[in-house]
Amino acid sequence: GMFQITIIGCGAIAEYVAGHLKNSDDIEIVSALVTVRSLERARTVFGSDVSLTTEYSTDSPRADLVVDCAGHAGLRQHGEKILAYGVDVVSVSVGAMADESLAAKLSDAATSGGSQLHLASGAIGALDALSAAQVGGLDEVVYTGRKPPAGWRGSPAEETLALDELSESAVHFSGSARDAALRYPKNANVAAAVALAGIGFDKTRVELIADPTINTNRHEVSAKGAFGKLNFSIEGNALPDNPKSSALAAMSVVRAVLDRAAPVRVG
């Protein structure tokens, strides 16, 4: 039979995922979980044959997988209930795991429900190598996030830098991945993904940089350990209809769904 999914959210990432999976022969979107104020938008995103709901309940169409595209609030609101009910969740909201009490609740719910929370790799790559390397032992992992100054507006970078007046690149945060994720919640997902794949939130080092010489977001990971050394860098494009959403993050969610439904998977 068809592999059935429920999507949480109806923003740019949800729209990309739905658009990609709509015409799949093996995957069916049976329902979507959205906020009351986005019901109208959800109808245009998902079409008329997807059932819309604002609360997950055991009466909801039972999907094989719930796909969270809604940001930290979606995972915080619905994750525990869905996992405890025994349904797997794929989420792009990795940064939410920096909150230890939420991470523990989700982990306990998955254990009791016999389900799994799969954190999609999002805007970064090389996490498969990093998590394999962690088995043999990692000595050091550093994540560096560079964005043009405008990309840091509305973040704590404004407290230390005059973003509009920068003539060269400037570091505005240097610390642990946990501190980075908690202080910069809107930019937390990549730091959190690197931390969880590797040596954890407290040992992973993070540098965040405002760089007036670039116009894309650049993510770099370097790691050393028993496996050898790794350097990875990626320059990500945004989704065309939302400059705040990473295109690769949306693609990584689709990939996670396809992998679940596929007879063979790589990585």
PDB file of C-alpha atoms in Angstrom:
ATOM      1  CA  GLY A   1       0.000   0.000   0.000  1.00  0.00           C
ATOM      2  CA  MET A   2       0.875   3.669  -0.092  1.00  0.00           C
ATOM      3  CA  PHE A   3       3.285   5.088   2.467  1.00  0.00           C
ATOM      4  CA  GLN A   4       1.151   7.646   4.314  1.00  0.00           C
ATOM      5  CA  ILE A   5       2.416  10.852   5.866  1.00  0.00           C
ATOM      6  CA  THR A   6       1.074  13.743   7.933  1.00  0.00           C
ATOM      7  CA  ILE A   7       2.787  17.131   7.551  1.00  0.00           C
ATOM      8  CA  ILE A   8       3.074  19.668  10.385  1.00  0.00           C
ATOM      9  CA  GLY A   9       3.046  23.270   9.145  1.00  0.00           C
ATOM     10  CA  CYS A  10       2.228  25.045   5.905  1.00  0.00           C
ATOM     11  CA  GLY A  11       5.133  27.460   5.451  1.00  0.00           C
ATOM     12  CA  ALA A  12       7.744  27.484   2.689  1.00  0.00           C
ATOM     13  CA  ILE A  13       9.319  24.150   3.707  1.00  0.00           C
ATOM     14  CA  ALA A  14       5.955  22.370   4.022  1.00  0.00           C
ATOM     15  CA  GLU A  15       4.957  23.741   0.637  1.00  0.00           C
ATOM     16  CA  TYR A  16       8.179  22.468  -0.962  1.00  0.00           C
ATOM     17  CA  VAL A  17       7.766  19.024   0.611  1.00  0.00           C
ATOM     18  CA  ALA A  18       4.107  18.771  -0.408  1.00  0.00           C
ATOM     19  CA  GLY A  19       4.891  19.939  -3.942  1.00  0.00           C
ATOM     20  CA  HIS A  20       7.585  17.288  -4.281  1.00  0.00           C
ATOM     21  CA  LEU A  21       5.580  14.396  -2.917  1.00  0.00           C
ATOM     22  CA  LYS A  22       2.164  15.253  -4.403  1.00  0.00           C
ATOM     23  CA  ASN A  23       2.623  13.189  -7.533  1.00  0.00           C
ATOM     24  CA  SER A  24       4.524  10.320  -5.964  1.00  0.00           C
ATOM     25  CA  ASP A  25       3.228   6.834  -6.720  1.00  0.00           C
ATOM     26  CA  ASP A  26       4.309   5.480  -3.322  1.00  0.00           C
ATOM     27  CA  ILE A  27       3.682   8.331  -0.885  1.00  0.00           C
ATOM     28  CA  GLU A  28       0.367   9.890   0.096  1.00  0.00           C
ATOM     29  CA  ILE A  29      -0.128  13.003   2.236  1.00  0.00           C
ATOM     30  CA  VAL A  30      -3.194  12.091   4.303  1.00  0.00           C
ATOM     31  CA  SER A  31      -3.371  15.057   6.676  1.00  0.00           C
ATOM     32  CA  ALA A  32      -1.750  18.275   7.801  1.00  0.00           C
ATOM     33  CA  LEU A  33      -1.464  19.784  11.281  1.00  0.00           C
ATOM     34  CA  VAL A  34      -1.614  23.573  11.138  1.00  0.00           C
ATOM     35  CA  THR A  35      -2.434  26.561  13.345  1.00  0.00           C
ATOM     36  CA  VAL A  36      -5.958  27.989  13.307  1.00  0.00           C
ATOM     37  CA  ARG A  37      -4.784  31.198  11.655  1.00  0.00           C
ATOM     38  CA  SER A  38      -3.108  29.341   8.781  1.00  0.00           C
ATOM     39  CA  LEU A  39      -6.033  27.070   7.849  1.00  0.00           C
ATOM     40  CA  GLU A  40      -6.833  29.107   4.754  1.00  0.00           C
ATOM     41  CA  ARG A  41      -3.264  29.088   3.487  1.00  0.00           C
ATOM     42  CA  ALA A  42      -3.047  25.343   4.244  1.00  0.00           C
ATOM     43  CA  ARG A  43      -6.009  24.669   1.968  1.00  0.00           C
ATOM     44  CA  THR A  44      -4.166  26.266  -0.987  1.00  0.00           C
ATOM     45  CA  VAL A  45      -0.886  24.502  -0.119  1.00  0.00           C
ATOM     46  CA  PHE A  46      -2.302  21.003   0.342  1.00  0.00           C
ATOM     47  CA  GLY A  47      -5.374  21.023  -1.892  1.00  0.00           C
ATOM     48  CA  SER A  48      -8.807  19.706  -1.059  1.00  0.00           C
ATOM     49  CA  ASP A  49      -8.130  16.004  -0.459  1.00  0.00           C
ATOM     50  CA  VAL A  50      -5.780  16.422   2.522  1.00  0.00           C
ATOM     51  CA  SER A  51      -7.568  16.514   5.881  1.00  0.00           C
ATOM     52  CA  LEU A  52      -6.606  19.585   7.959  1.00  0.00           C
ATOM     53  CA  THR A  53      -6.490  19.619  11.756  1.00  0.00           C
ATOM     54  CA  THR A  54      -5.132  21.937  14.445  1.00  0.00           C
ATOM     55  CA  GLU A  55      -4.549  19.272  17.097  1.00  0.00           C
ATOM     56  CA  TYR A  56      -3.100  15.769  16.811  1.00  0.00           C
ATOM     57  CA  SER A  57      -5.429  13.151  18.242  1.00  0.00           C
ATOM     58  CA  THR A  58      -5.754   9.395  18.064  1.00  0.00           C
ATOM     59  CA  ASP A  59      -8.691   9.979  15.703  1.00  0.00           C
ATOM     60  CA  SER A  60      -6.371  11.662  13.191  1.00  0.00           C
ATOM     61  CA  PRO A  61      -5.737   9.558  10.073  1.00  0.00           C
ATOM     62  CA  ARG A  62      -2.961   7.246  11.258  1.00  0.00           C
ATOM     63  CA  ALA A  63       0.114   7.965   9.152  1.00  0.00           C
ATOM     64  CA  ASP A  64       3.284   5.876   8.820  1.00  0.00           C
ATOM     65  CA  LEU A  65       5.306   9.026   9.443  1.00  0.00           C
ATOM     66  CA  VAL A  66       4.721  12.594  10.620  1.00  0.00           C
ATOM     67  CA  VAL A  67       6.864  15.203   8.890  1.00  0.00           C
ATOM     68  CA  ASP A  68       7.489  18.346  10.948  1.00  0.00           C
ATOM     69  CA  CYS A  69       8.133  21.368   8.713  1.00  0.00           C
ATOM     70  CA  ALA A  70       6.856  23.939  11.194  1.00  0.00           C
ATOM     71  CA  GLY A  71       9.839  25.123  13.180  1.00  0.00           C
ATOM     72  CA  HIS A  72      10.487  24.675  16.886  1.00  0.00           C
ATOM     73  CA  ALA A  73       6.928  25.498  17.972  1.00  0.00           C
ATOM     74  CA  GLY A  74       5.472  22.602  15.964  1.00  0.00           C
ATOM     75  CA  LEU A  75       7.821  20.054  17.512  1.00  0.00           C
ATOM     76  CA  ARG A  76       7.254  21.484  20.999  1.00  0.00           C
ATOM     77  CA  GLN A  77       3.470  21.404  20.610  1.00  0.00           C
ATOM     78  CA  HIS A  78       2.884  18.071  18.871  1.00  0.00           C
ATOM     79  CA  GLY A  79       6.050  15.958  19.028  1.00  0.00           C
ATOM     80  CA  GLU A  80       5.634  14.281  22.392  1.00  0.00           C
ATOM     81  CA  LYS A  81       2.028  13.201  21.763  1.00  0.00           C
ATOM     82  CA  ILE A  82       2.764  11.766  18.303  1.00  0.00           C
ATOM     83  CA  LEU A  83       5.864   9.833  19.410  1.00  0.00           C
ATOM     84  CA  ALA A  84       4.091   8.452  22.487  1.00  0.00           C
ATOM     85  CA  TYR A  85       1.300   7.269  20.182  1.00  0.00           C
ATOM     86  CA  GLY A  86       3.891   5.172  18.339  1.00  0.00           C
ATOM     87  CA  VAL A  87       4.297   7.177  15.133  1.00  0.00           C
ATOM     88  CA  ASP A  88       7.752   8.168  13.881  1.00  0.00           C
ATOM     89  CA  VAL A  89       8.519  11.845  13.337  1.00  0.00           C
ATOM     90  CA  VAL A  90      10.976  13.443  10.909  1.00  0.00           C
ATOM     91  CA  SER A  91      11.768  17.011  11.947  1.00  0.00           C
ATOM     92  CA  VAL A  92      13.725  19.941  10.608  1.00  0.00           C
ATOM     93  CA  SER A  93      13.564  21.669  14.036  1.00  0.00           C
ATOM     94  CA  VAL A  94      16.875  20.322  15.328  1.00  0.00           C
ATOM     95  CA  GLY A  95      17.635  23.477  17.320  1.00  0.00           C
ATOM     96  CA  ALA A  96      14.733  22.773  19.676  1.00  0.00           C
ATOM     97  CA  MET A  97      16.819  19.897  21.076  1.00  0.00           C
ATOM     98  CA  ALA A  98      19.138  22.423  22.772  1.00  0.00           C
ATOM     99  CA  ASP A  99      16.383  22.686  25.391  1.00  0.00           C
ATOM    100  CA  GLU A 100      17.288  19.735  27.614  1.00  0.00           C
ATOM    101  CA  SER A 101      13.846  19.293  29.145  1.00  0.00           C
ATOM    102  CA  LEU A 102      12.169  19.173  25.718  1.00  0.00           C
ATOM    103  CA  ALA A 103      14.834  16.760  24.396  1.00  0.00           C
ATOM    104  CA  ALA A 104      14.237  14.467  27.399  1.00  0.00           C
ATOM    105  CA  LYS A 105      10.445  14.572  26.952  1.00  0.00           C
ATOM    106  CA  LEU A 106      10.687  13.694  23.257  1.00  0.00           C
ATOM    107  CA  SER A 107      13.182  10.922  23.947  1.00  0.00           C
ATOM    108  CA  ASP A 108      10.990   9.434  26.703  1.00  0.00           C
ATOM    109  CA  ALA A 109       7.891   9.654  24.492  1.00  0.00           C
ATOM    110  CA  ALA A 110       9.672   7.817  21.654  1.00  0.00           C
ATOM    111  CA  THR A 111      10.914   5.142  24.069  1.00  0.00           C
ATOM    112  CA  SER A 112       7.448   4.562  25.508  1.00  0.00           C
ATOM    113  CA  GLY A 113       5.766   4.638  22.087  1.00  0.00           C
ATOM    114  CA  GLY A 114       8.370   2.430  20.390  1.00  0.00           C
ATOM    115  CA  SER A 115       8.822   5.198  17.833  1.00  0.00           C
ATOM    116  CA  GLN A 116      11.724   7.301  16.569  1.00  0.00           C
ATOM    117  CA  LEU A 117      12.378  11.012  16.160  1.00  0.00           C
ATOM    118  CA  HIS A 118      14.575  11.481  13.092  1.00  0.00           C
ATOM    119  CA  LEU A 119      16.255  14.884  12.940  1.00  0.00           C
ATOM    120  CA  ALA A 120      16.773  15.737   9.276  1.00  0.00           C
ATOM    121  CA  SER A 121      20.205  17.095   8.343  1.00  0.00           C
ATOM    122  CA  GLY A 122      18.725  20.406   7.199  1.00  0.00           C
ATOM    123  CA  ALA A 123      20.971  23.068   5.696  1.00  0.00           C
ATOM    124  CA  ILE A 124      24.236  21.242   6.380  1.00  0.00           C
ATOM    125  CA  GLY A 125      25.873  18.077   5.016  1.00  0.00           C
ATOM    126  CA  ALA A 126      28.647  15.701   6.178  1.00  0.00           C
ATOM    127  CA  LEU A 127      26.636  14.620   9.229  1.00  0.00           C
ATOM    128  CA  ASP A 128      26.781  10.971   8.156  1.00  0.00           C
ATOM    129  CA  ALA A 129      30.605  11.125   8.231  1.00  0.00           C
ATOM    130  CA  LEU A 130      30.567  13.029  11.515  1.00  0.00           C
ATOM    131  CA  SER A 131      28.270  10.562  13.274  1.00  0.00           C
ATOM    132  CA  ALA A 132      30.292   7.609  11.939  1.00  0.00           C
ATOM    133  CA  ALA A 133      33.481   9.318  13.165  1.00  0.00           C
ATOM    134  CA  GLN A 134      31.927   9.780  16.598  1.00  0.00           C
ATOM    135  CA  VAL A 135      31.895   5.977  17.004  1.00  0.00           C
ATOM    136  CA  GLY A 136      35.715   5.915  16.936  1.00  0.00           C
ATOM    137  CA  GLY A 137      36.062   9.065  19.018  1.00  0.00           C
ATOM    138  CA  LEU A 138      36.134  12.773  18.134  1.00  0.00           C
ATOM    139  CA  ASP A 139      38.620  15.209  19.679  1.00  0.00           C
ATOM    140  CA  GLU A 140      37.289  18.433  18.241  1.00  0.00           C
ATOM    141  CA  VAL A 141      34.332  19.700  16.221  1.00  0.00           C
ATOM    142  CA  VAL A 142      33.950  23.327  15.143  1.00  0.00           C
ATOM    143  CA  TYR A 143      30.982  24.799  13.287  1.00  0.00           C
ATOM    144  CA  THR A 144      31.371  28.204  11.643  1.00  0.00           C
ATOM    145  CA  GLY A 145      28.294  30.027  10.339  1.00  0.00           C
ATOM    146  CA  ARG A 146      28.812  33.030   8.054  1.00  0.00           C
ATOM    147  CA  LYS A 147      26.044  35.238   6.768  1.00  0.00           C
ATOM    148  CA  PRO A 148      25.900  38.670   5.211  1.00  0.00           C
ATOM    149  CA  PRO A 149      25.161  41.310   7.886  1.00  0.00           C
ATOM    150  CA  ALA A 150      21.468  41.494   6.880  1.00  0.00           C
ATOM    151  CA  GLY A 151      21.146  37.783   7.695  1.00  0.00           C
ATOM    152  CA  TRP A 152      21.854  38.527  11.365  1.00  0.00           C
ATOM    153  CA  ARG A 153      19.241  41.282  11.802  1.00  0.00           C
ATOM    154  CA  GLY A 154      16.921  40.641  14.714  1.00  0.00           C
ATOM    155  CA  SER A 155      19.542  38.433  16.407  1.00  0.00           C
ATOM    156  CA  PRO A 156      21.912  39.109  19.346  1.00  0.00           C
ATOM    157  CA  ALA A 157      24.566  40.091  16.734  1.00  0.00           C
ATOM    158  CA  GLU A 158      22.956  43.546  16.833  1.00  0.00           C
ATOM    159  CA  GLU A 159      24.054  43.923  20.453  1.00  0.00           C
ATOM    160  CA  THR A 160      27.764  43.643  19.591  1.00  0.00           C
ATOM    161  CA  LEU A 161      28.041  44.824  15.980  1.00  0.00           C
ATOM    162  CA  ALA A 162      26.824  47.805  13.948  1.00  0.00           C
ATOM    163  CA  LEU A 163      25.650  45.504  11.152  1.00  0.00           C
ATOM    164  CA  ASP A 164      25.070  48.296   8.602  1.00  0.00           C
ATOM    165  CA  GLU A 165      28.560  49.725   9.005  1.00  0.00           C
ATOM    166  CA  LEU A 166      30.716  46.611   8.676  1.00  0.00           C
ATOM    167  CA  SER A 167      33.535  46.807   6.118  1.00  0.00           C
ATOM    168  CA  GLU A 168      35.097  43.426   6.943  1.00  0.00           C
ATOM    169  CA  SER A 169      33.949  40.180   8.497  1.00  0.00           C
ATOM    170  CA  ALA A 170      33.415  40.152  12.257  1.00  0.00           C
ATOM    171  CA  VAL A 171      32.807  37.332  14.750  1.00  0.00           C
ATOM    172  CA  HIS A 172      29.822  38.092  16.969  1.00  0.00           C
ATOM    173  CA  PHE A 173      29.540  34.787  18.804  1.00  0.00           C
ATOM    174  CA  SER A 174      32.128  32.279  19.948  1.00  0.00           C
ATOM    175  CA  GLY A 175      31.122  29.541  22.358  1.00  0.00           C
ATOM    176  CA  SER A 176      29.418  26.166  22.714  1.00  0.00           C
ATOM    177  CA  ALA A 177      26.725  24.864  20.391  1.00  0.00           C
ATOM    178  CA  ARG A 178      24.280  24.854  23.320  1.00  0.00           C
ATOM    179  CA  ASP A 179      24.807  28.569  23.991  1.00  0.00           C
ATOM    180  CA  ALA A 180      24.616  29.330  20.269  1.00  0.00           C
ATOM    181  CA  ALA A 181      21.357  27.415  19.859  1.00  0.00           C
ATOM    182  CA  LEU A 182      19.732  28.996  22.914  1.00  0.00           C
ATOM    183  CA  ARG A 183      20.857  32.566  22.149  1.00  0.00           C
ATOM    184  CA  TYR A 184      20.173  32.442  18.394  1.00  0.00           C
ATOM    185  CA  PRO A 185      16.997  30.335  18.151  1.00  0.00           C
ATOM    186  CA  LYS A 186      16.311  31.375  14.540  1.00  0.00           C
ATOM    187  CA  ASN A 187      19.800  30.293  13.468  1.00  0.00           C
ATOM    188  CA  ALA A 188      20.105  27.287  15.791  1.00  0.00           C
ATOM    189  CA  ASN A 189      19.307  24.353  13.541  1.00  0.00           C
ATOM    190  CA  VAL A 190      22.684  23.888  11.889  1.00  0.00           C
ATOM    191  CA  ALA A 191      24.730  24.253  15.093  1.00  0.00           C
ATOM    192  CA  ALA A 192      22.372  21.788  16.784  1.00  0.00           C
ATOM    193  CA  ALA A 193      22.546  19.255  13.941  1.00  0.00           C
ATOM    194  CA  VAL A 194      26.360  19.316  14.028  1.00  0.00           C
ATOM    195  CA  ALA A 195      26.328  18.954  17.831  1.00  0.00           C
ATOM    196  CA  LEU A 196      23.915  16.008  17.849  1.00  0.00           C
ATOM    197  CA  ALA A 197      25.721  14.160  15.051  1.00  0.00           C
ATOM    198  CA  GLY A 198      29.106  14.618  16.719  1.00  0.00           C
ATOM    199  CA  ILE A 199      30.262  15.308  20.282  1.00  0.00           C
ATOM    200  CA  GLY A 200      27.215  17.012  21.754  1.00  0.00           C
ATOM    201  CA  PHE A 201      25.987  20.502  22.541  1.00  0.00           C
ATOM    202  CA  ASP A 202      28.564  21.363  25.184  1.00  0.00           C
ATOM    203  CA  LYS A 203      31.766  20.187  23.470  1.00  0.00           C
ATOM    204  CA  THR A 204      30.969  21.431  19.956  1.00  0.00           C
ATOM    205  CA  ARG A 205      32.482  24.873  19.339  1.00  0.00           C
ATOM    206  CA  VAL A 206      30.618  27.478  17.321  1.00  0.00           C
ATOM    207  CA  GLU A 207      31.689  30.722  15.664  1.00  0.00           C
ATOM    208  CA  LEU A 208      29.094  32.999  14.086  1.00  0.00           C
ATOM    209  CA  ILE A 209      30.314  35.633  11.652  1.00  0.00           C
ATOM    210  CA  ALA A 210      28.777  38.632   9.892  1.00  0.00           C
ATOM    211  CA  ASP A 211      30.576  39.049   6.580  1.00  0.00           C
ATOM    212  CA  PRO A 212      29.812  42.027   4.301  1.00  0.00           C
ATOM    213  CA  THR A 213      31.810  40.471   1.423  1.00  0.00           C
ATOM    214  CA  ILE A 214      29.355  37.592   0.856  1.00  0.00           C
ATOM    215  CA  ASN A 215      25.695  37.417  -0.153  1.00  0.00           C
ATOM    216  CA  THR A 216      24.851  33.806   0.696  1.00  0.00           C
ATOM    217  CA  ASN A 217      24.875  31.774   3.902  1.00  0.00           C
ATOM    218  CA  ARG A 218      28.004  29.663   4.388  1.00  0.00           C
ATOM    219  CA  HIS A 219      28.301  26.783   6.791  1.00  0.00           C
ATOM    220  CA  GLU A 220      31.591  25.085   7.648  1.00  0.00           C
ATOM    221  CA  VAL A 221      32.352  22.071   9.805  1.00  0.00           C
ATOM    222  CA  SER A 222      35.799  20.900  10.771  1.00  0.00           C
ATOM    223  CA  ALA A 223      36.461  17.833  12.894  1.00  0.00           C
ATOM    224  CA  LYS A 224      39.421  15.785  14.149  1.00  0.00           C
ATOM    225  CA  GLY A 225      39.388  12.359  15.712  1.00  0.00           C
ATOM    226  CA  ALA A 226      40.474   8.726  15.462  1.00  0.00           C
ATOM    227  CA  PHE A 227      39.056   8.627  11.909  1.00  0.00           C
ATOM    228  CA  GLY A 228      41.340  11.455  10.666  1.00  0.00           C
ATOM    229  CA  LYS A 229      40.280  14.994   9.744  1.00  0.00           C
ATOM    230  CA  LEU A 230      37.226  16.423   8.066  1.00  0.00           C
ATOM    231  CA  ASN A 231      36.548  19.815   6.528  1.00  0.00           C
ATOM    232  CA  PHE A 232      33.195  20.506   4.961  1.00  0.00           C
ATOM    233  CA  SER A 233      31.789  23.725   3.633  1.00  0.00           C
ATOM    234  CA  ILE A 234      28.555  24.555   1.880  1.00  0.00           C
ATOM    235  CA  GLU A 235      27.080  27.706   0.442  1.00  0.00           C
ATOM    236  CA  GLY A 236      23.324  27.369   0.592  1.00  0.00           C
ATOM    237  CA  ASN A 237      20.618  29.015  -1.477  1.00  0.00           C
ATOM    238  CA  ALA A 238      17.349  30.047   0.128  1.00  0.00           C
ATOM    239  CA  LEU A 239      13.970  28.793  -1.051  1.00  0.00           C
ATOM    240  CA  PRO A 240      12.740  31.156  -3.796  1.00  0.00           C
ATOM    241  CA  ASP A 241       9.642  32.197  -1.868  1.00  0.00           C
ATOM    242  CA  ASN A 242      11.246  32.569   1.574  1.00  0.00           C
ATOM    243  CA  PRO A 243      14.705  34.116   2.022  1.00  0.00           C
ATOM    244  CA  LYS A 244      14.809  32.720   5.586  1.00  0.00           C
ATOM    245  CA  SER A 245      14.384  29.058   4.643  1.00  0.00           C
ATOM    246  CA  SER A 246      17.252  26.943   3.363  1.00  0.00           C
ATOM    247  CA  ALA A 247      16.503  25.087   0.125  1.00  0.00           C
ATOM    248  CA  LEU A 248      18.684  22.162   1.258  1.00  0.00           C
ATOM    249  CA  ALA A 249      16.738  21.959   4.540  1.00  0.00           C
ATOM    250  CA  ALA A 250      13.536  21.468   2.531  1.00  0.00           C
ATOM    251  CA  MET A 251      15.268  18.946   0.258  1.00  0.00           C
ATOM    252  CA  SER A 252      16.658  17.042   3.257  1.00  0.00           C
ATOM    253  CA  VAL A 253      13.134  16.556   4.616  1.00  0.00           C
ATOM    254  CA  VAL A 254      11.943  15.166   1.268  1.00  0.00           C
ATOM    255  CA  ARG A 255      14.992  12.882   1.192  1.00  0.00           C
ATOM    256  CA  ALA A 256      14.178  11.581   4.696  1.00  0.00           C
ATOM    257  CA  VAL A 257      10.621  10.749   3.610  1.00  0.00           C
ATOM    258  CA  LEU A 258      11.789   9.072   0.381  1.00  0.00           C
ATOM    259  CA  ASP A 259      14.332   7.016   2.363  1.00  0.00           C
ATOM    260  CA  ARG A 260      11.616   5.796   4.724  1.00  0.00           C
ATOM    261  CA  ALA A 261       9.467   4.657   1.812  1.00  0.00           C
ATOM    262  CA  ALA A 262      12.336   3.161  -0.248  1.00  0.00           C
ATOM    263  CA  PRO A 263      13.375  -0.505  -0.354  1.00  0.00           C
ATOM    264  CA  VAL A 264      17.077   0.486  -0.443  1.00  0.00           C
ATOM    265  CA  ARG A 265      18.763   3.556   1.053  1.00  0.00           C
ATOM    266  CA  VAL A 266      22.238   5.075   0.979  1.00  0.00           C
ATOM    267  CA  GLY A 267      23.813   7.022   3.867  1.00  0.00           C
TER     268      GLY A 267
END
